[in-house]
Coordinates of C-alpha atoms and ligand atoms in Angstrom, one line a residue:
X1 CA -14.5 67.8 143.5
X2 CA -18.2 66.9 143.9
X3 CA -17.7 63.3 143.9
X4 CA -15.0 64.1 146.7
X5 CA -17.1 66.0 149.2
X6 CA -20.2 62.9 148.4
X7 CA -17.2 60.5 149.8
X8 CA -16.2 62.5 152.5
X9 CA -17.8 61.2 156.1
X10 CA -20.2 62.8 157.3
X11 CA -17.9 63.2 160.8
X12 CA -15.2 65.0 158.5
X13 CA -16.9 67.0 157.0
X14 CA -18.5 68.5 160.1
X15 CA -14.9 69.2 161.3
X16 CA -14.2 70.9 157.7
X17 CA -17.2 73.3 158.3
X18 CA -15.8 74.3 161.9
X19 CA -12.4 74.5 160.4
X20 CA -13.2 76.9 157.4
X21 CA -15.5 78.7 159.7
X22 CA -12.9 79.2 162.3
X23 CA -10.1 80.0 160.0
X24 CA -12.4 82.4 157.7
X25 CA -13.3 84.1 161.5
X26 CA -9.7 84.6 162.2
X27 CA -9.5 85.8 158.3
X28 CA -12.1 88.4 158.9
X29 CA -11.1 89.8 162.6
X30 CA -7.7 90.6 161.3
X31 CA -8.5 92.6 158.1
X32 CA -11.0 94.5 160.8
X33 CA -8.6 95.3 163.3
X34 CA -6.5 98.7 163.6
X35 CA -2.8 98.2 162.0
X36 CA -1.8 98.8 165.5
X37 CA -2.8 95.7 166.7
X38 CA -1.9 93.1 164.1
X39 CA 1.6 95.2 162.9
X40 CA 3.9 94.0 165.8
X41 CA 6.5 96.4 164.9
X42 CA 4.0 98.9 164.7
X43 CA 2.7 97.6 167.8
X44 CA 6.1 97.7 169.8
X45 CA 6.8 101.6 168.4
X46 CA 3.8 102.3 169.9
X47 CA 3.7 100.7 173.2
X48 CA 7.2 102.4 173.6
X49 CA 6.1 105.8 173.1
X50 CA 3.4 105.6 175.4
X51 CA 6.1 104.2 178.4
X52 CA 8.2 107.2 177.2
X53 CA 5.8 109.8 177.8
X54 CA 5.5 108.8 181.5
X55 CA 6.7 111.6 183.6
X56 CA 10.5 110.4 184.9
X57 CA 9.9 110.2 188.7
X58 CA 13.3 108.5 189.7
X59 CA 16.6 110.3 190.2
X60 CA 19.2 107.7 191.2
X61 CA 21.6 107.8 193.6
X62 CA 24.0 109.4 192.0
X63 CA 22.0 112.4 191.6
X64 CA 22.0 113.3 195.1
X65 CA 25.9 113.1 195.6
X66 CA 26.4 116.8 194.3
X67 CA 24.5 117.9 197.2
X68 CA 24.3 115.1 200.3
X69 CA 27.1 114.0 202.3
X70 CA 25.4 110.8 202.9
X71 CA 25.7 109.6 199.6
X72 CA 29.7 109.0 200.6
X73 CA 28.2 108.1 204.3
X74 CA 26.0 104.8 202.8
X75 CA 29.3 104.0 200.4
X76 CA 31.0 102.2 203.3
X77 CA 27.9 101.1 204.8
X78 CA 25.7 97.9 205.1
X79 CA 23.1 99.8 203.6
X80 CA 25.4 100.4 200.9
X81 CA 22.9 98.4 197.9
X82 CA 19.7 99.9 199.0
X83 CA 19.4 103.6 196.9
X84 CA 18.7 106.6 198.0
X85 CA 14.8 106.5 197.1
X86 CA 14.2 102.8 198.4
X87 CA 13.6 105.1 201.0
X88 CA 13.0 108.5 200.4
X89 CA 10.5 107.6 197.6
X90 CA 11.2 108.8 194.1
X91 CA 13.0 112.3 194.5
X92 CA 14.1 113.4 190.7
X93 CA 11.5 116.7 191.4
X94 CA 13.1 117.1 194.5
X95 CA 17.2 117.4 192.8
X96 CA 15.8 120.1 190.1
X97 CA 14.2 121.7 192.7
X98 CA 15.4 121.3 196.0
X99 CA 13.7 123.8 198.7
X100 CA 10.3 123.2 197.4
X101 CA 9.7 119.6 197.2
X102 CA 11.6 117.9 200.1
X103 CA 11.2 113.9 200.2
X104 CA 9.9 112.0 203.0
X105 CA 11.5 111.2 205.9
X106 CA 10.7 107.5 206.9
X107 CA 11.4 107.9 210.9
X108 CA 8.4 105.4 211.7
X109 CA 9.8 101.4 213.2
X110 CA 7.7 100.4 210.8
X111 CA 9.0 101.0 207.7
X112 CA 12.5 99.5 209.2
X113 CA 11.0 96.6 209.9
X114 CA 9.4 96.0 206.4
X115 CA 12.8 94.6 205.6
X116 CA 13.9 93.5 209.1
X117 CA 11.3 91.9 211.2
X118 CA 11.6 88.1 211.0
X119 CA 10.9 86.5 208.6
X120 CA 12.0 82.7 207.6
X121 CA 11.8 83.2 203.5
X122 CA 14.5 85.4 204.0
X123 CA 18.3 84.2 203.0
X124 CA 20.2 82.5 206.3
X125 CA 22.3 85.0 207.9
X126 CA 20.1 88.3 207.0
X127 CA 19.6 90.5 209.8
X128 CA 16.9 90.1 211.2
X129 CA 14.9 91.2 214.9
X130 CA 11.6 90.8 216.3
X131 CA 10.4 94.3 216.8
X132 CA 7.8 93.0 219.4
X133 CA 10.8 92.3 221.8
X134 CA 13.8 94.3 220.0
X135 CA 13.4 97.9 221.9
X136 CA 9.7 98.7 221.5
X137 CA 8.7 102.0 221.6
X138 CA 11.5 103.9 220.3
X139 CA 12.6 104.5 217.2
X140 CA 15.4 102.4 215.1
X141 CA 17.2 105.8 214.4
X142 CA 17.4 106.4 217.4
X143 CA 20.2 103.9 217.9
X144 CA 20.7 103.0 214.1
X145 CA 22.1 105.4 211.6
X146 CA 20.4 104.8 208.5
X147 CA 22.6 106.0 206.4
X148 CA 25.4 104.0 208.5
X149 CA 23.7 100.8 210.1
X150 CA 26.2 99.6 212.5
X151 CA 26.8 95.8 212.4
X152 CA 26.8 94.6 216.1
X153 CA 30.1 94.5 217.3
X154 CA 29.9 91.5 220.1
X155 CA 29.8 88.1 218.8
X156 CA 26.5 87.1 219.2
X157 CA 24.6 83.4 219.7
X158 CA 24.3 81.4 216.8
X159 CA 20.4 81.9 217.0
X160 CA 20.7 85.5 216.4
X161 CA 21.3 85.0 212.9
X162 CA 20.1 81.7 212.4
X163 CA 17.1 81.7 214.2
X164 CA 15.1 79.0 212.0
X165 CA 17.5 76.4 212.6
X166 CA 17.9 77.2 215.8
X167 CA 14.2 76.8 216.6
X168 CA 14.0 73.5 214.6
X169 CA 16.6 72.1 216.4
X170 CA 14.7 73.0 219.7
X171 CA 12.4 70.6 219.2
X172 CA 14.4 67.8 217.6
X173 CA 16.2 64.4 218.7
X174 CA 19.5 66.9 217.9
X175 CA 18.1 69.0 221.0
X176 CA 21.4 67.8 223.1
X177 CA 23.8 68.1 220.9
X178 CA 25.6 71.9 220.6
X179 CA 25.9 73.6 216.7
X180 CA 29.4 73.3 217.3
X181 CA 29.4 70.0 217.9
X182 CA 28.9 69.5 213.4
X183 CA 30.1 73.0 212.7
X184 CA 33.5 74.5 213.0
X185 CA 33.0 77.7 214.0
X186 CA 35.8 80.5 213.8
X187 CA 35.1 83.6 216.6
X188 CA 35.2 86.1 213.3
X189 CA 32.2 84.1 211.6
X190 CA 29.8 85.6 214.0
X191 CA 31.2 89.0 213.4
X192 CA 32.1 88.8 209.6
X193 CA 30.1 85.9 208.4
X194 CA 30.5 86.1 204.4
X195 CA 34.4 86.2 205.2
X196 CA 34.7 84.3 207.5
X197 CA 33.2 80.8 207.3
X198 CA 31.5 78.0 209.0
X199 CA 32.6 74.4 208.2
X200 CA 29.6 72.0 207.4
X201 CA 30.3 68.2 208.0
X202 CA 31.6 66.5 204.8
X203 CA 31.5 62.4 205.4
X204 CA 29.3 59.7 206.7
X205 CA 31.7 59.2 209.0
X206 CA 31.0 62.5 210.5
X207 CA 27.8 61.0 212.0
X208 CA 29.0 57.6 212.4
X209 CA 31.0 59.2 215.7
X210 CA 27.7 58.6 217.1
X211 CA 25.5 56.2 215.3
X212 CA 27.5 53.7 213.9
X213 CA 27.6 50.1 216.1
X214 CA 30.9 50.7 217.0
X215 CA 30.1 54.0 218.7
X216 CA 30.1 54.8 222.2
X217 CA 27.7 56.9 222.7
X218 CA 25.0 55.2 223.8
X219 CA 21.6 57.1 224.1
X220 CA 22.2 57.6 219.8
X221 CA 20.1 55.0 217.8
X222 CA 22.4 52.6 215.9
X223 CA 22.3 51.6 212.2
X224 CA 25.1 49.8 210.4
X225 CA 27.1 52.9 209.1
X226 CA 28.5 50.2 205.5
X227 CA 25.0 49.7 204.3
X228 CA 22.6 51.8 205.6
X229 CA 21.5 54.7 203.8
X230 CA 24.3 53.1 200.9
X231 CA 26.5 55.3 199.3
X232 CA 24.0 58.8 200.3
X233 CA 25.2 61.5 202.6
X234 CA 23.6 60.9 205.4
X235 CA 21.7 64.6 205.3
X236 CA 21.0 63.4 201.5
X237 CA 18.0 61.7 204.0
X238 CA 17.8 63.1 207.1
X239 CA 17.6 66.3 208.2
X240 CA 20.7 67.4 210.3
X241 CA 18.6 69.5 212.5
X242 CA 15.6 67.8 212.6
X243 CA 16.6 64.0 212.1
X244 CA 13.5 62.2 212.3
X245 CA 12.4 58.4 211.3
X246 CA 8.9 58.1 210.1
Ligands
HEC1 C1 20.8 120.3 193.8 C2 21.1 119.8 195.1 C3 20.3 118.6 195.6 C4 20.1 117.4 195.0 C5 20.6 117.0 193.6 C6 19.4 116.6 195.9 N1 19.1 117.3 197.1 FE1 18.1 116.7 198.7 N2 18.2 118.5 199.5 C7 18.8 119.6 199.0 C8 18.7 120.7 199.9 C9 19.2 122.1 199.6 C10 17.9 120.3 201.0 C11 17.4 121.1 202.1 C12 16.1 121.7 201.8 C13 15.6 122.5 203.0 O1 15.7 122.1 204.1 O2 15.1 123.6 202.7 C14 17.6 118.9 200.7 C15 16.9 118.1 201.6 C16 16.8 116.7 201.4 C17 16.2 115.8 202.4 C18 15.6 116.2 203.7 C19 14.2 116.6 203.6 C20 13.7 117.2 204.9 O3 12.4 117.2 205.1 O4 14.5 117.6 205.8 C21 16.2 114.6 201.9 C22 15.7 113.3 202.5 C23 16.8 114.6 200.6 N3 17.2 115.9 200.3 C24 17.1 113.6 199.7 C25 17.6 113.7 198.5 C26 17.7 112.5 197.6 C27 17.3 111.1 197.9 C28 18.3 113.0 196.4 C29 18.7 112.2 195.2 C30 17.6 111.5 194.5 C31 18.5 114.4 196.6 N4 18.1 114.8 197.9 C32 19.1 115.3 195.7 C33 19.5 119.6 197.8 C34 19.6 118.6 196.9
HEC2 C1 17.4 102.7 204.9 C2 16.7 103.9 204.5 C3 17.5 105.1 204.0 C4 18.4 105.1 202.9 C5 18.8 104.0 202.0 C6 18.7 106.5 202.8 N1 18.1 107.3 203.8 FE1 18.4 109.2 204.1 N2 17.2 109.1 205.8 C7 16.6 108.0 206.2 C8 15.9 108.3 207.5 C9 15.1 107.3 208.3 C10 16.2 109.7 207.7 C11 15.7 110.5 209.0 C12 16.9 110.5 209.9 C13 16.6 111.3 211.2 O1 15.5 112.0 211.2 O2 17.4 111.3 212.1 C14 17.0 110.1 206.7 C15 17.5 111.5 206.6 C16 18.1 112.0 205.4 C17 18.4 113.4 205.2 C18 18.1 114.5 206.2 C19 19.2 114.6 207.1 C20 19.0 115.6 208.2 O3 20.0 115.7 209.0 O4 17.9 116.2 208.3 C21 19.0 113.5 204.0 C22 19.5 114.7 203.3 C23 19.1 112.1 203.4 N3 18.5 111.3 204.3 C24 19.6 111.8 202.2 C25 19.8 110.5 201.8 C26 20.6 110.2 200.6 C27 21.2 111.2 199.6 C28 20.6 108.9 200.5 C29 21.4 108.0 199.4 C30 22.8 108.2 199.4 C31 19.8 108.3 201.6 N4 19.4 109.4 202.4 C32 19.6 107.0 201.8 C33 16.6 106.8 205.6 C34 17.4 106.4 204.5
HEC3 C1 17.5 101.3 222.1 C2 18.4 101.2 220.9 C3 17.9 100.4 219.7 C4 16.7 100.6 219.0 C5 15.5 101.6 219.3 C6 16.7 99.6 217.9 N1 17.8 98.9 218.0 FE1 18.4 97.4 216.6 N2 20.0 97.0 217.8 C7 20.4 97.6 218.9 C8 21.6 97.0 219.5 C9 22.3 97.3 220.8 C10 21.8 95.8 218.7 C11 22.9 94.8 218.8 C12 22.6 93.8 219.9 C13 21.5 92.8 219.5 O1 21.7 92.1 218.6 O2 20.4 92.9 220.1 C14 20.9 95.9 217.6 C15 20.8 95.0 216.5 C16 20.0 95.2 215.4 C17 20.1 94.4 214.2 C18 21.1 93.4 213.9 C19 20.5 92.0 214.3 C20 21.3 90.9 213.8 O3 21.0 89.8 214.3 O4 22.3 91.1 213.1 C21 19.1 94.9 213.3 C22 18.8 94.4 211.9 C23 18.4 95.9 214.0 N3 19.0 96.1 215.3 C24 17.3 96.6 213.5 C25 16.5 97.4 214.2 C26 15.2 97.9 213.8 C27 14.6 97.6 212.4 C28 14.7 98.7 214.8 C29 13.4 99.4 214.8 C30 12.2 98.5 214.6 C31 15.7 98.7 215.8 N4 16.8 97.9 215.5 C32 15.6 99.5 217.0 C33 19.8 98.8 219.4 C34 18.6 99.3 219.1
HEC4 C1 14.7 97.8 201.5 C2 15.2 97.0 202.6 C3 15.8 97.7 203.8 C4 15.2 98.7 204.6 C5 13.9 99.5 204.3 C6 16.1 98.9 205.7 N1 17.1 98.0 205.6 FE1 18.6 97.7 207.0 N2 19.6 96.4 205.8 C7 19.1 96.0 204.6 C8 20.2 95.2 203.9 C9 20.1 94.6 202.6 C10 21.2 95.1 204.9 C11 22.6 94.4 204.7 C12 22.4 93.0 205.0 C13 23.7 92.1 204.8 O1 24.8 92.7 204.8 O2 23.5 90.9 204.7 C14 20.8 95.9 206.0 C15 21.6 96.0 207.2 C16 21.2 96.6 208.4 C17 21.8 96.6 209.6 C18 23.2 95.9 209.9 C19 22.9 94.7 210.8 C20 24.1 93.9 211.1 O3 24.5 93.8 212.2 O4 24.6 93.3 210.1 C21 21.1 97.4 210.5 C22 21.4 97.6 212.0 C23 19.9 97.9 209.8 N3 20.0 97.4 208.5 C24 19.0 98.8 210.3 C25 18.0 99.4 209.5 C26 17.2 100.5 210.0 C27 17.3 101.2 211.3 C28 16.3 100.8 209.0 C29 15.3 101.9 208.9 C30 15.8 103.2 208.9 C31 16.6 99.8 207.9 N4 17.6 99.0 208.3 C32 15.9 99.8 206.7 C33 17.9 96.3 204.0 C34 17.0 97.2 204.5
HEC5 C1 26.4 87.7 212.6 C2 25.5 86.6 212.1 C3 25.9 85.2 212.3 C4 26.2 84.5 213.4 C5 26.3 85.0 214.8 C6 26.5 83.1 213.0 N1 26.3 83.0 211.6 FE1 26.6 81.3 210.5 N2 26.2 82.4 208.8 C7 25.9 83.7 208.8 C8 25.7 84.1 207.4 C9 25.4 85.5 206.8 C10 26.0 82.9 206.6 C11 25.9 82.8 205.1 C12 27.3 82.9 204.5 C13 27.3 82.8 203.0 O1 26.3 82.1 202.5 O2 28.1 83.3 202.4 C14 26.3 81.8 207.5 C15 26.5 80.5 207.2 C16 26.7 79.5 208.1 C17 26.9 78.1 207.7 C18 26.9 77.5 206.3 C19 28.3 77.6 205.7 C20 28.3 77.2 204.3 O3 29.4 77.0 203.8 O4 27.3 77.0 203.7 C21 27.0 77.4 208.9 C22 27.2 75.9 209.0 C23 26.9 78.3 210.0 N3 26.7 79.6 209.4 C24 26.9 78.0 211.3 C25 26.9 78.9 212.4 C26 27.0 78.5 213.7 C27 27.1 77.1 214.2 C28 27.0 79.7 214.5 C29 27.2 79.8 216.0 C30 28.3 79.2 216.6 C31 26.9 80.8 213.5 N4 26.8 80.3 212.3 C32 26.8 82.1 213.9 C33 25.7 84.6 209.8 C34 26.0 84.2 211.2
HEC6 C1 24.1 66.8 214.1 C2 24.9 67.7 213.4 C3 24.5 69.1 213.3 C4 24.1 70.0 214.3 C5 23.9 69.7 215.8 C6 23.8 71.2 213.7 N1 24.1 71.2 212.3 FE1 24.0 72.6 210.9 N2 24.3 71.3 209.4 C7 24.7 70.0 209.6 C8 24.9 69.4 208.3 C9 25.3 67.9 208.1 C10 24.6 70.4 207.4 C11 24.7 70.2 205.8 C12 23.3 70.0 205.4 C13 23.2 70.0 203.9 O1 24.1 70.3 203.2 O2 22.1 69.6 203.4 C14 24.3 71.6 208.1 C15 24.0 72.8 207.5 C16 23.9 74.0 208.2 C17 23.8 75.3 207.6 C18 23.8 75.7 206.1 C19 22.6 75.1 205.4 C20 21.3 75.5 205.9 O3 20.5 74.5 206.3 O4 21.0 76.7 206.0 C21 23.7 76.2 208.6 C22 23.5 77.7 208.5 C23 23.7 75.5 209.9 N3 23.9 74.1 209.6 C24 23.7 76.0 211.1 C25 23.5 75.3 212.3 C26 23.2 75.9 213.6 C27 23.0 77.4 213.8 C28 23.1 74.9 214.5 C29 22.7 75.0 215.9 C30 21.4 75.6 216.2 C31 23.4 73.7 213.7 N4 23.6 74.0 212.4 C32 23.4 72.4 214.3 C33 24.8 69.3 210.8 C34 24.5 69.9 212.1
HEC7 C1 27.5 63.8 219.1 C2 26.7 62.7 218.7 C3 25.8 62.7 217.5 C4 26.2 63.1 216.2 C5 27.5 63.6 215.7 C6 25.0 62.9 215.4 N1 23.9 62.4 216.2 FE1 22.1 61.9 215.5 N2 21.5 61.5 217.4 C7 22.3 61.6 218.5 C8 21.5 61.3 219.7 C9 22.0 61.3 221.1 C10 20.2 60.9 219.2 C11 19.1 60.4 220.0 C12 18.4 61.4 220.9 C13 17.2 60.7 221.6 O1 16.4 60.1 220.9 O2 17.1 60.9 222.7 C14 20.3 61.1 217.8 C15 19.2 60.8 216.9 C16 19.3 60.7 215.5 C17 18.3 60.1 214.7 C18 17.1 59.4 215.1 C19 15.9 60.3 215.2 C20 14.7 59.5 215.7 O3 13.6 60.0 215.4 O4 14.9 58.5 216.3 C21 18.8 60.3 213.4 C22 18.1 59.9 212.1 C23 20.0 61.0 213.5 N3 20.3 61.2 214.8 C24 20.8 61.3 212.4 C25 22.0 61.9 212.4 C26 22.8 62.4 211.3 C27 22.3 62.3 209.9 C28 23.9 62.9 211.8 C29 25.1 63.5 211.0 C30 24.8 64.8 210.3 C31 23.9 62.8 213.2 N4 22.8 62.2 213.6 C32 25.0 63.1 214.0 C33 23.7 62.0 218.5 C34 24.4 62.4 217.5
HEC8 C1 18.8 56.7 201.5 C2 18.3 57.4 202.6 C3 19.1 57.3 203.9 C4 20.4 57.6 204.1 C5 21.5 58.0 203.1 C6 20.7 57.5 205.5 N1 19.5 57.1 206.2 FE1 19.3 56.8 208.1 N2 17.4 56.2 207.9 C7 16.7 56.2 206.7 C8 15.4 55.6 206.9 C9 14.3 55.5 205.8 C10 15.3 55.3 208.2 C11 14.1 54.6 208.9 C12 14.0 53.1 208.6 C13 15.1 52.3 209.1 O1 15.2 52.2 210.3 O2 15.9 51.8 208.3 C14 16.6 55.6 208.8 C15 16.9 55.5 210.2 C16 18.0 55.9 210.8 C17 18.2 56.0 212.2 C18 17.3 55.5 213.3 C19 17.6 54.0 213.6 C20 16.7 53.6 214.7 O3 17.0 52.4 215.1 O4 15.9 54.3 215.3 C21 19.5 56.5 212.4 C22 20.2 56.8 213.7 C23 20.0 56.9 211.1 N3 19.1 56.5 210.1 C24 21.2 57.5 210.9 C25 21.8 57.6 209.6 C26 23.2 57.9 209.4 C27 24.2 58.2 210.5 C28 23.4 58.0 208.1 C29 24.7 58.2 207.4 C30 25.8 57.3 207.7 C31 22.1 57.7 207.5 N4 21.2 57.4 208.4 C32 21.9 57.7 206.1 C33 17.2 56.6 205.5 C34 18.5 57.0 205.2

């Protein structure tokens, strides 16, 4: 064993000495700390009873059927995934004990707008308004029923609902050319948009109308439709909205 250690480089042996030192550390810390700490099972038991002890705050929705009509009211409703105390705040005190503890009453444009004001990270098609411009100074609920949010019965522009694209486009070589001149749009999308759907383009061709050599349209740029871009979807490289060549 002697002889060994003489051998040993003077490099390795340097690495031994932080080895043992850190492993004989580690050795130590865990024979000093509480059971709590190094028995996971222990650990998780624990951690679980403290989160147990926590006071229950929420209700659910179901709780306030028994005593609110507008339980049944929000059923058939766009509102119908939000609960109850998304917006009344957490109301369990307030169903054991109902005259006493009443939950707030969120009347103020601003708390409808935390979910409605524009907002481009939200999903295409969410409803969205610009409370700026959408009837300032009055309150949503004074024409929106909360509990009932009305989807707008006229079929609206395109922009109302897709206001991002709309807005690139504005600015793009595309500027010209209508939405419905790539999408098929039934009336009933701009009503009932999930049901009803829009078509999106599907071949090269579809953009060849205008920029392959053979087209007519003149004021569209040309490229040979066989071998540019190859065997790609066109939109695989360029942006349908905001087609742009570097
Ligand atoms: C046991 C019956 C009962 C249950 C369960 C119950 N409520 Fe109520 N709630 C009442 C009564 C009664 C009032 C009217 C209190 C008053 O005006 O004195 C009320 C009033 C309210 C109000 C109006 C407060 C105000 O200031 O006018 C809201 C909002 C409300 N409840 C929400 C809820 C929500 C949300 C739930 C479910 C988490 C719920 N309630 C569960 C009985 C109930
Ligand atoms: C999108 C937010 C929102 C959701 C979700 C919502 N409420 Fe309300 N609720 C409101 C607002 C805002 C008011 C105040 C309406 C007013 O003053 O005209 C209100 C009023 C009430 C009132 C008082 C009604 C009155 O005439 O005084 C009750 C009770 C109530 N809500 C219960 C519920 C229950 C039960 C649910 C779930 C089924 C629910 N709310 C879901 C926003 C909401
Ligand atoms: C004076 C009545 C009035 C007030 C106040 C009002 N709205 Fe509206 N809202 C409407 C009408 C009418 C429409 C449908 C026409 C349109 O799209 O502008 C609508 C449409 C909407 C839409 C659907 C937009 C879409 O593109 O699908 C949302 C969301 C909306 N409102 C939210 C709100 C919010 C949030 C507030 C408060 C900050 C508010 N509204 C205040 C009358 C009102
Ligand atoms: C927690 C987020 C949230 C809050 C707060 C909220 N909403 Fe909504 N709202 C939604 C969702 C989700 C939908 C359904 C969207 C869908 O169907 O794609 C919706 C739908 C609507 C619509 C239907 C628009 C249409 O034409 O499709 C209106 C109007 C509306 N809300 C008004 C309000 C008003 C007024 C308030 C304030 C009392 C409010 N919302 C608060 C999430 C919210
Ligand atoms: C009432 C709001 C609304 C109006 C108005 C509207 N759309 Fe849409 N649109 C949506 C929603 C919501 C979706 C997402 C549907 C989904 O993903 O299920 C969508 C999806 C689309 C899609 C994608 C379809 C797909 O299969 O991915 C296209 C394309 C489209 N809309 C084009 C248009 C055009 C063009 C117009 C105007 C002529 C228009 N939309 C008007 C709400 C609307
Ligand atoms: C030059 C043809 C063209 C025009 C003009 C055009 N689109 Fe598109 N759009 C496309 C193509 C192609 C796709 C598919 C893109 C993809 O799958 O990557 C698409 C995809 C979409 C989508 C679904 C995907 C997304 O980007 O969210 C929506 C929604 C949409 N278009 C709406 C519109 C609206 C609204 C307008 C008018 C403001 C419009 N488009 C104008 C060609 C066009
Ligand atoms: C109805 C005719 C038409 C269709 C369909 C069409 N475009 Fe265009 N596109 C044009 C016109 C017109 C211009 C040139 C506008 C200008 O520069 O004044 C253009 C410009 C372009 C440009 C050049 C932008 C630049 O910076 O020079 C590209 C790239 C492009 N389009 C791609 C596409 C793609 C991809 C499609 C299919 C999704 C498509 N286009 C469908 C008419 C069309
Ligand atoms: C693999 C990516 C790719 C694909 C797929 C692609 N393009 Fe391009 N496109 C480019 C690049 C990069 C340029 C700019 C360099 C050039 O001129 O070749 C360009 C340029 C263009 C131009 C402008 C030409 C000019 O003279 O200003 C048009 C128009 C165009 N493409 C249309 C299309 C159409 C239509 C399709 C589908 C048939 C398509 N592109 C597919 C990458 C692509």
């Amino acid at each position: 064993m002697k002889s060994f250690l003489q051998k040993m480089p003077d490099a390795l042996k340097r690495v031994l000495a932080v080895f043992v030192l850190v492993a004989g550390t580690a050795v130590l810390v865990r024979a000093v700390l509480p059971a709590s700490l190094t028995d996971s099972r222990l650990h998780i038991k624990t951690t679980v009873e403290r989160e147990m002890a926590h006071p229950v705050r929420y209700a659910g929705s179901e709780a306030c059927a028994d005593c609110h009509e507008e339980y049944k009211v929000k059923q058939g409703g766009y509102h119908k995934n939000l609960s109850c105390e998304t917006c009344h705040g957490a109301a369990k005190e307030h169903s054991e004990n109902p005259s006493d503890l009443k939950p707030k009453l969120p009347r103020m444009r601003e708390f409808c707008a935390g979910c409605h004001t524009y907002n481009p990270s939200r999903p295409s098609g969410f409803p969205q308004v610009n409370p700026a411009a959408h009837n300032p100074r009055k309150v949503c609920i004074e024409c929106h029923n909360p509990h009932d949010p009305k989807p707008t019965r006229t079929p609206r522009e395109c922009s109302a609902c897709h206001a991002e694209i709309a807005r690139t486009k504005e600015l793009s070589p595309h500027v010209q050319l209508e939405c419905t001149t790539c999408h098929t749009v039934p009336q009933d999308h701009k009503l009932i948009p999930r049901s009803v759907r829009a078509t999106i383009p599907s071949e090269r061709s579809f953009c060849g109308k205008c920029h392959s050599k053979e087209s007519g349209r003149k004021e569209a740029p040309k490229v040979d439709i066989l071998t540019h871009g190859e065997k790609y979807l066109c939109w695989q490289c360029h942006y349908p909205h905001m087609p742009e060549v570097q």
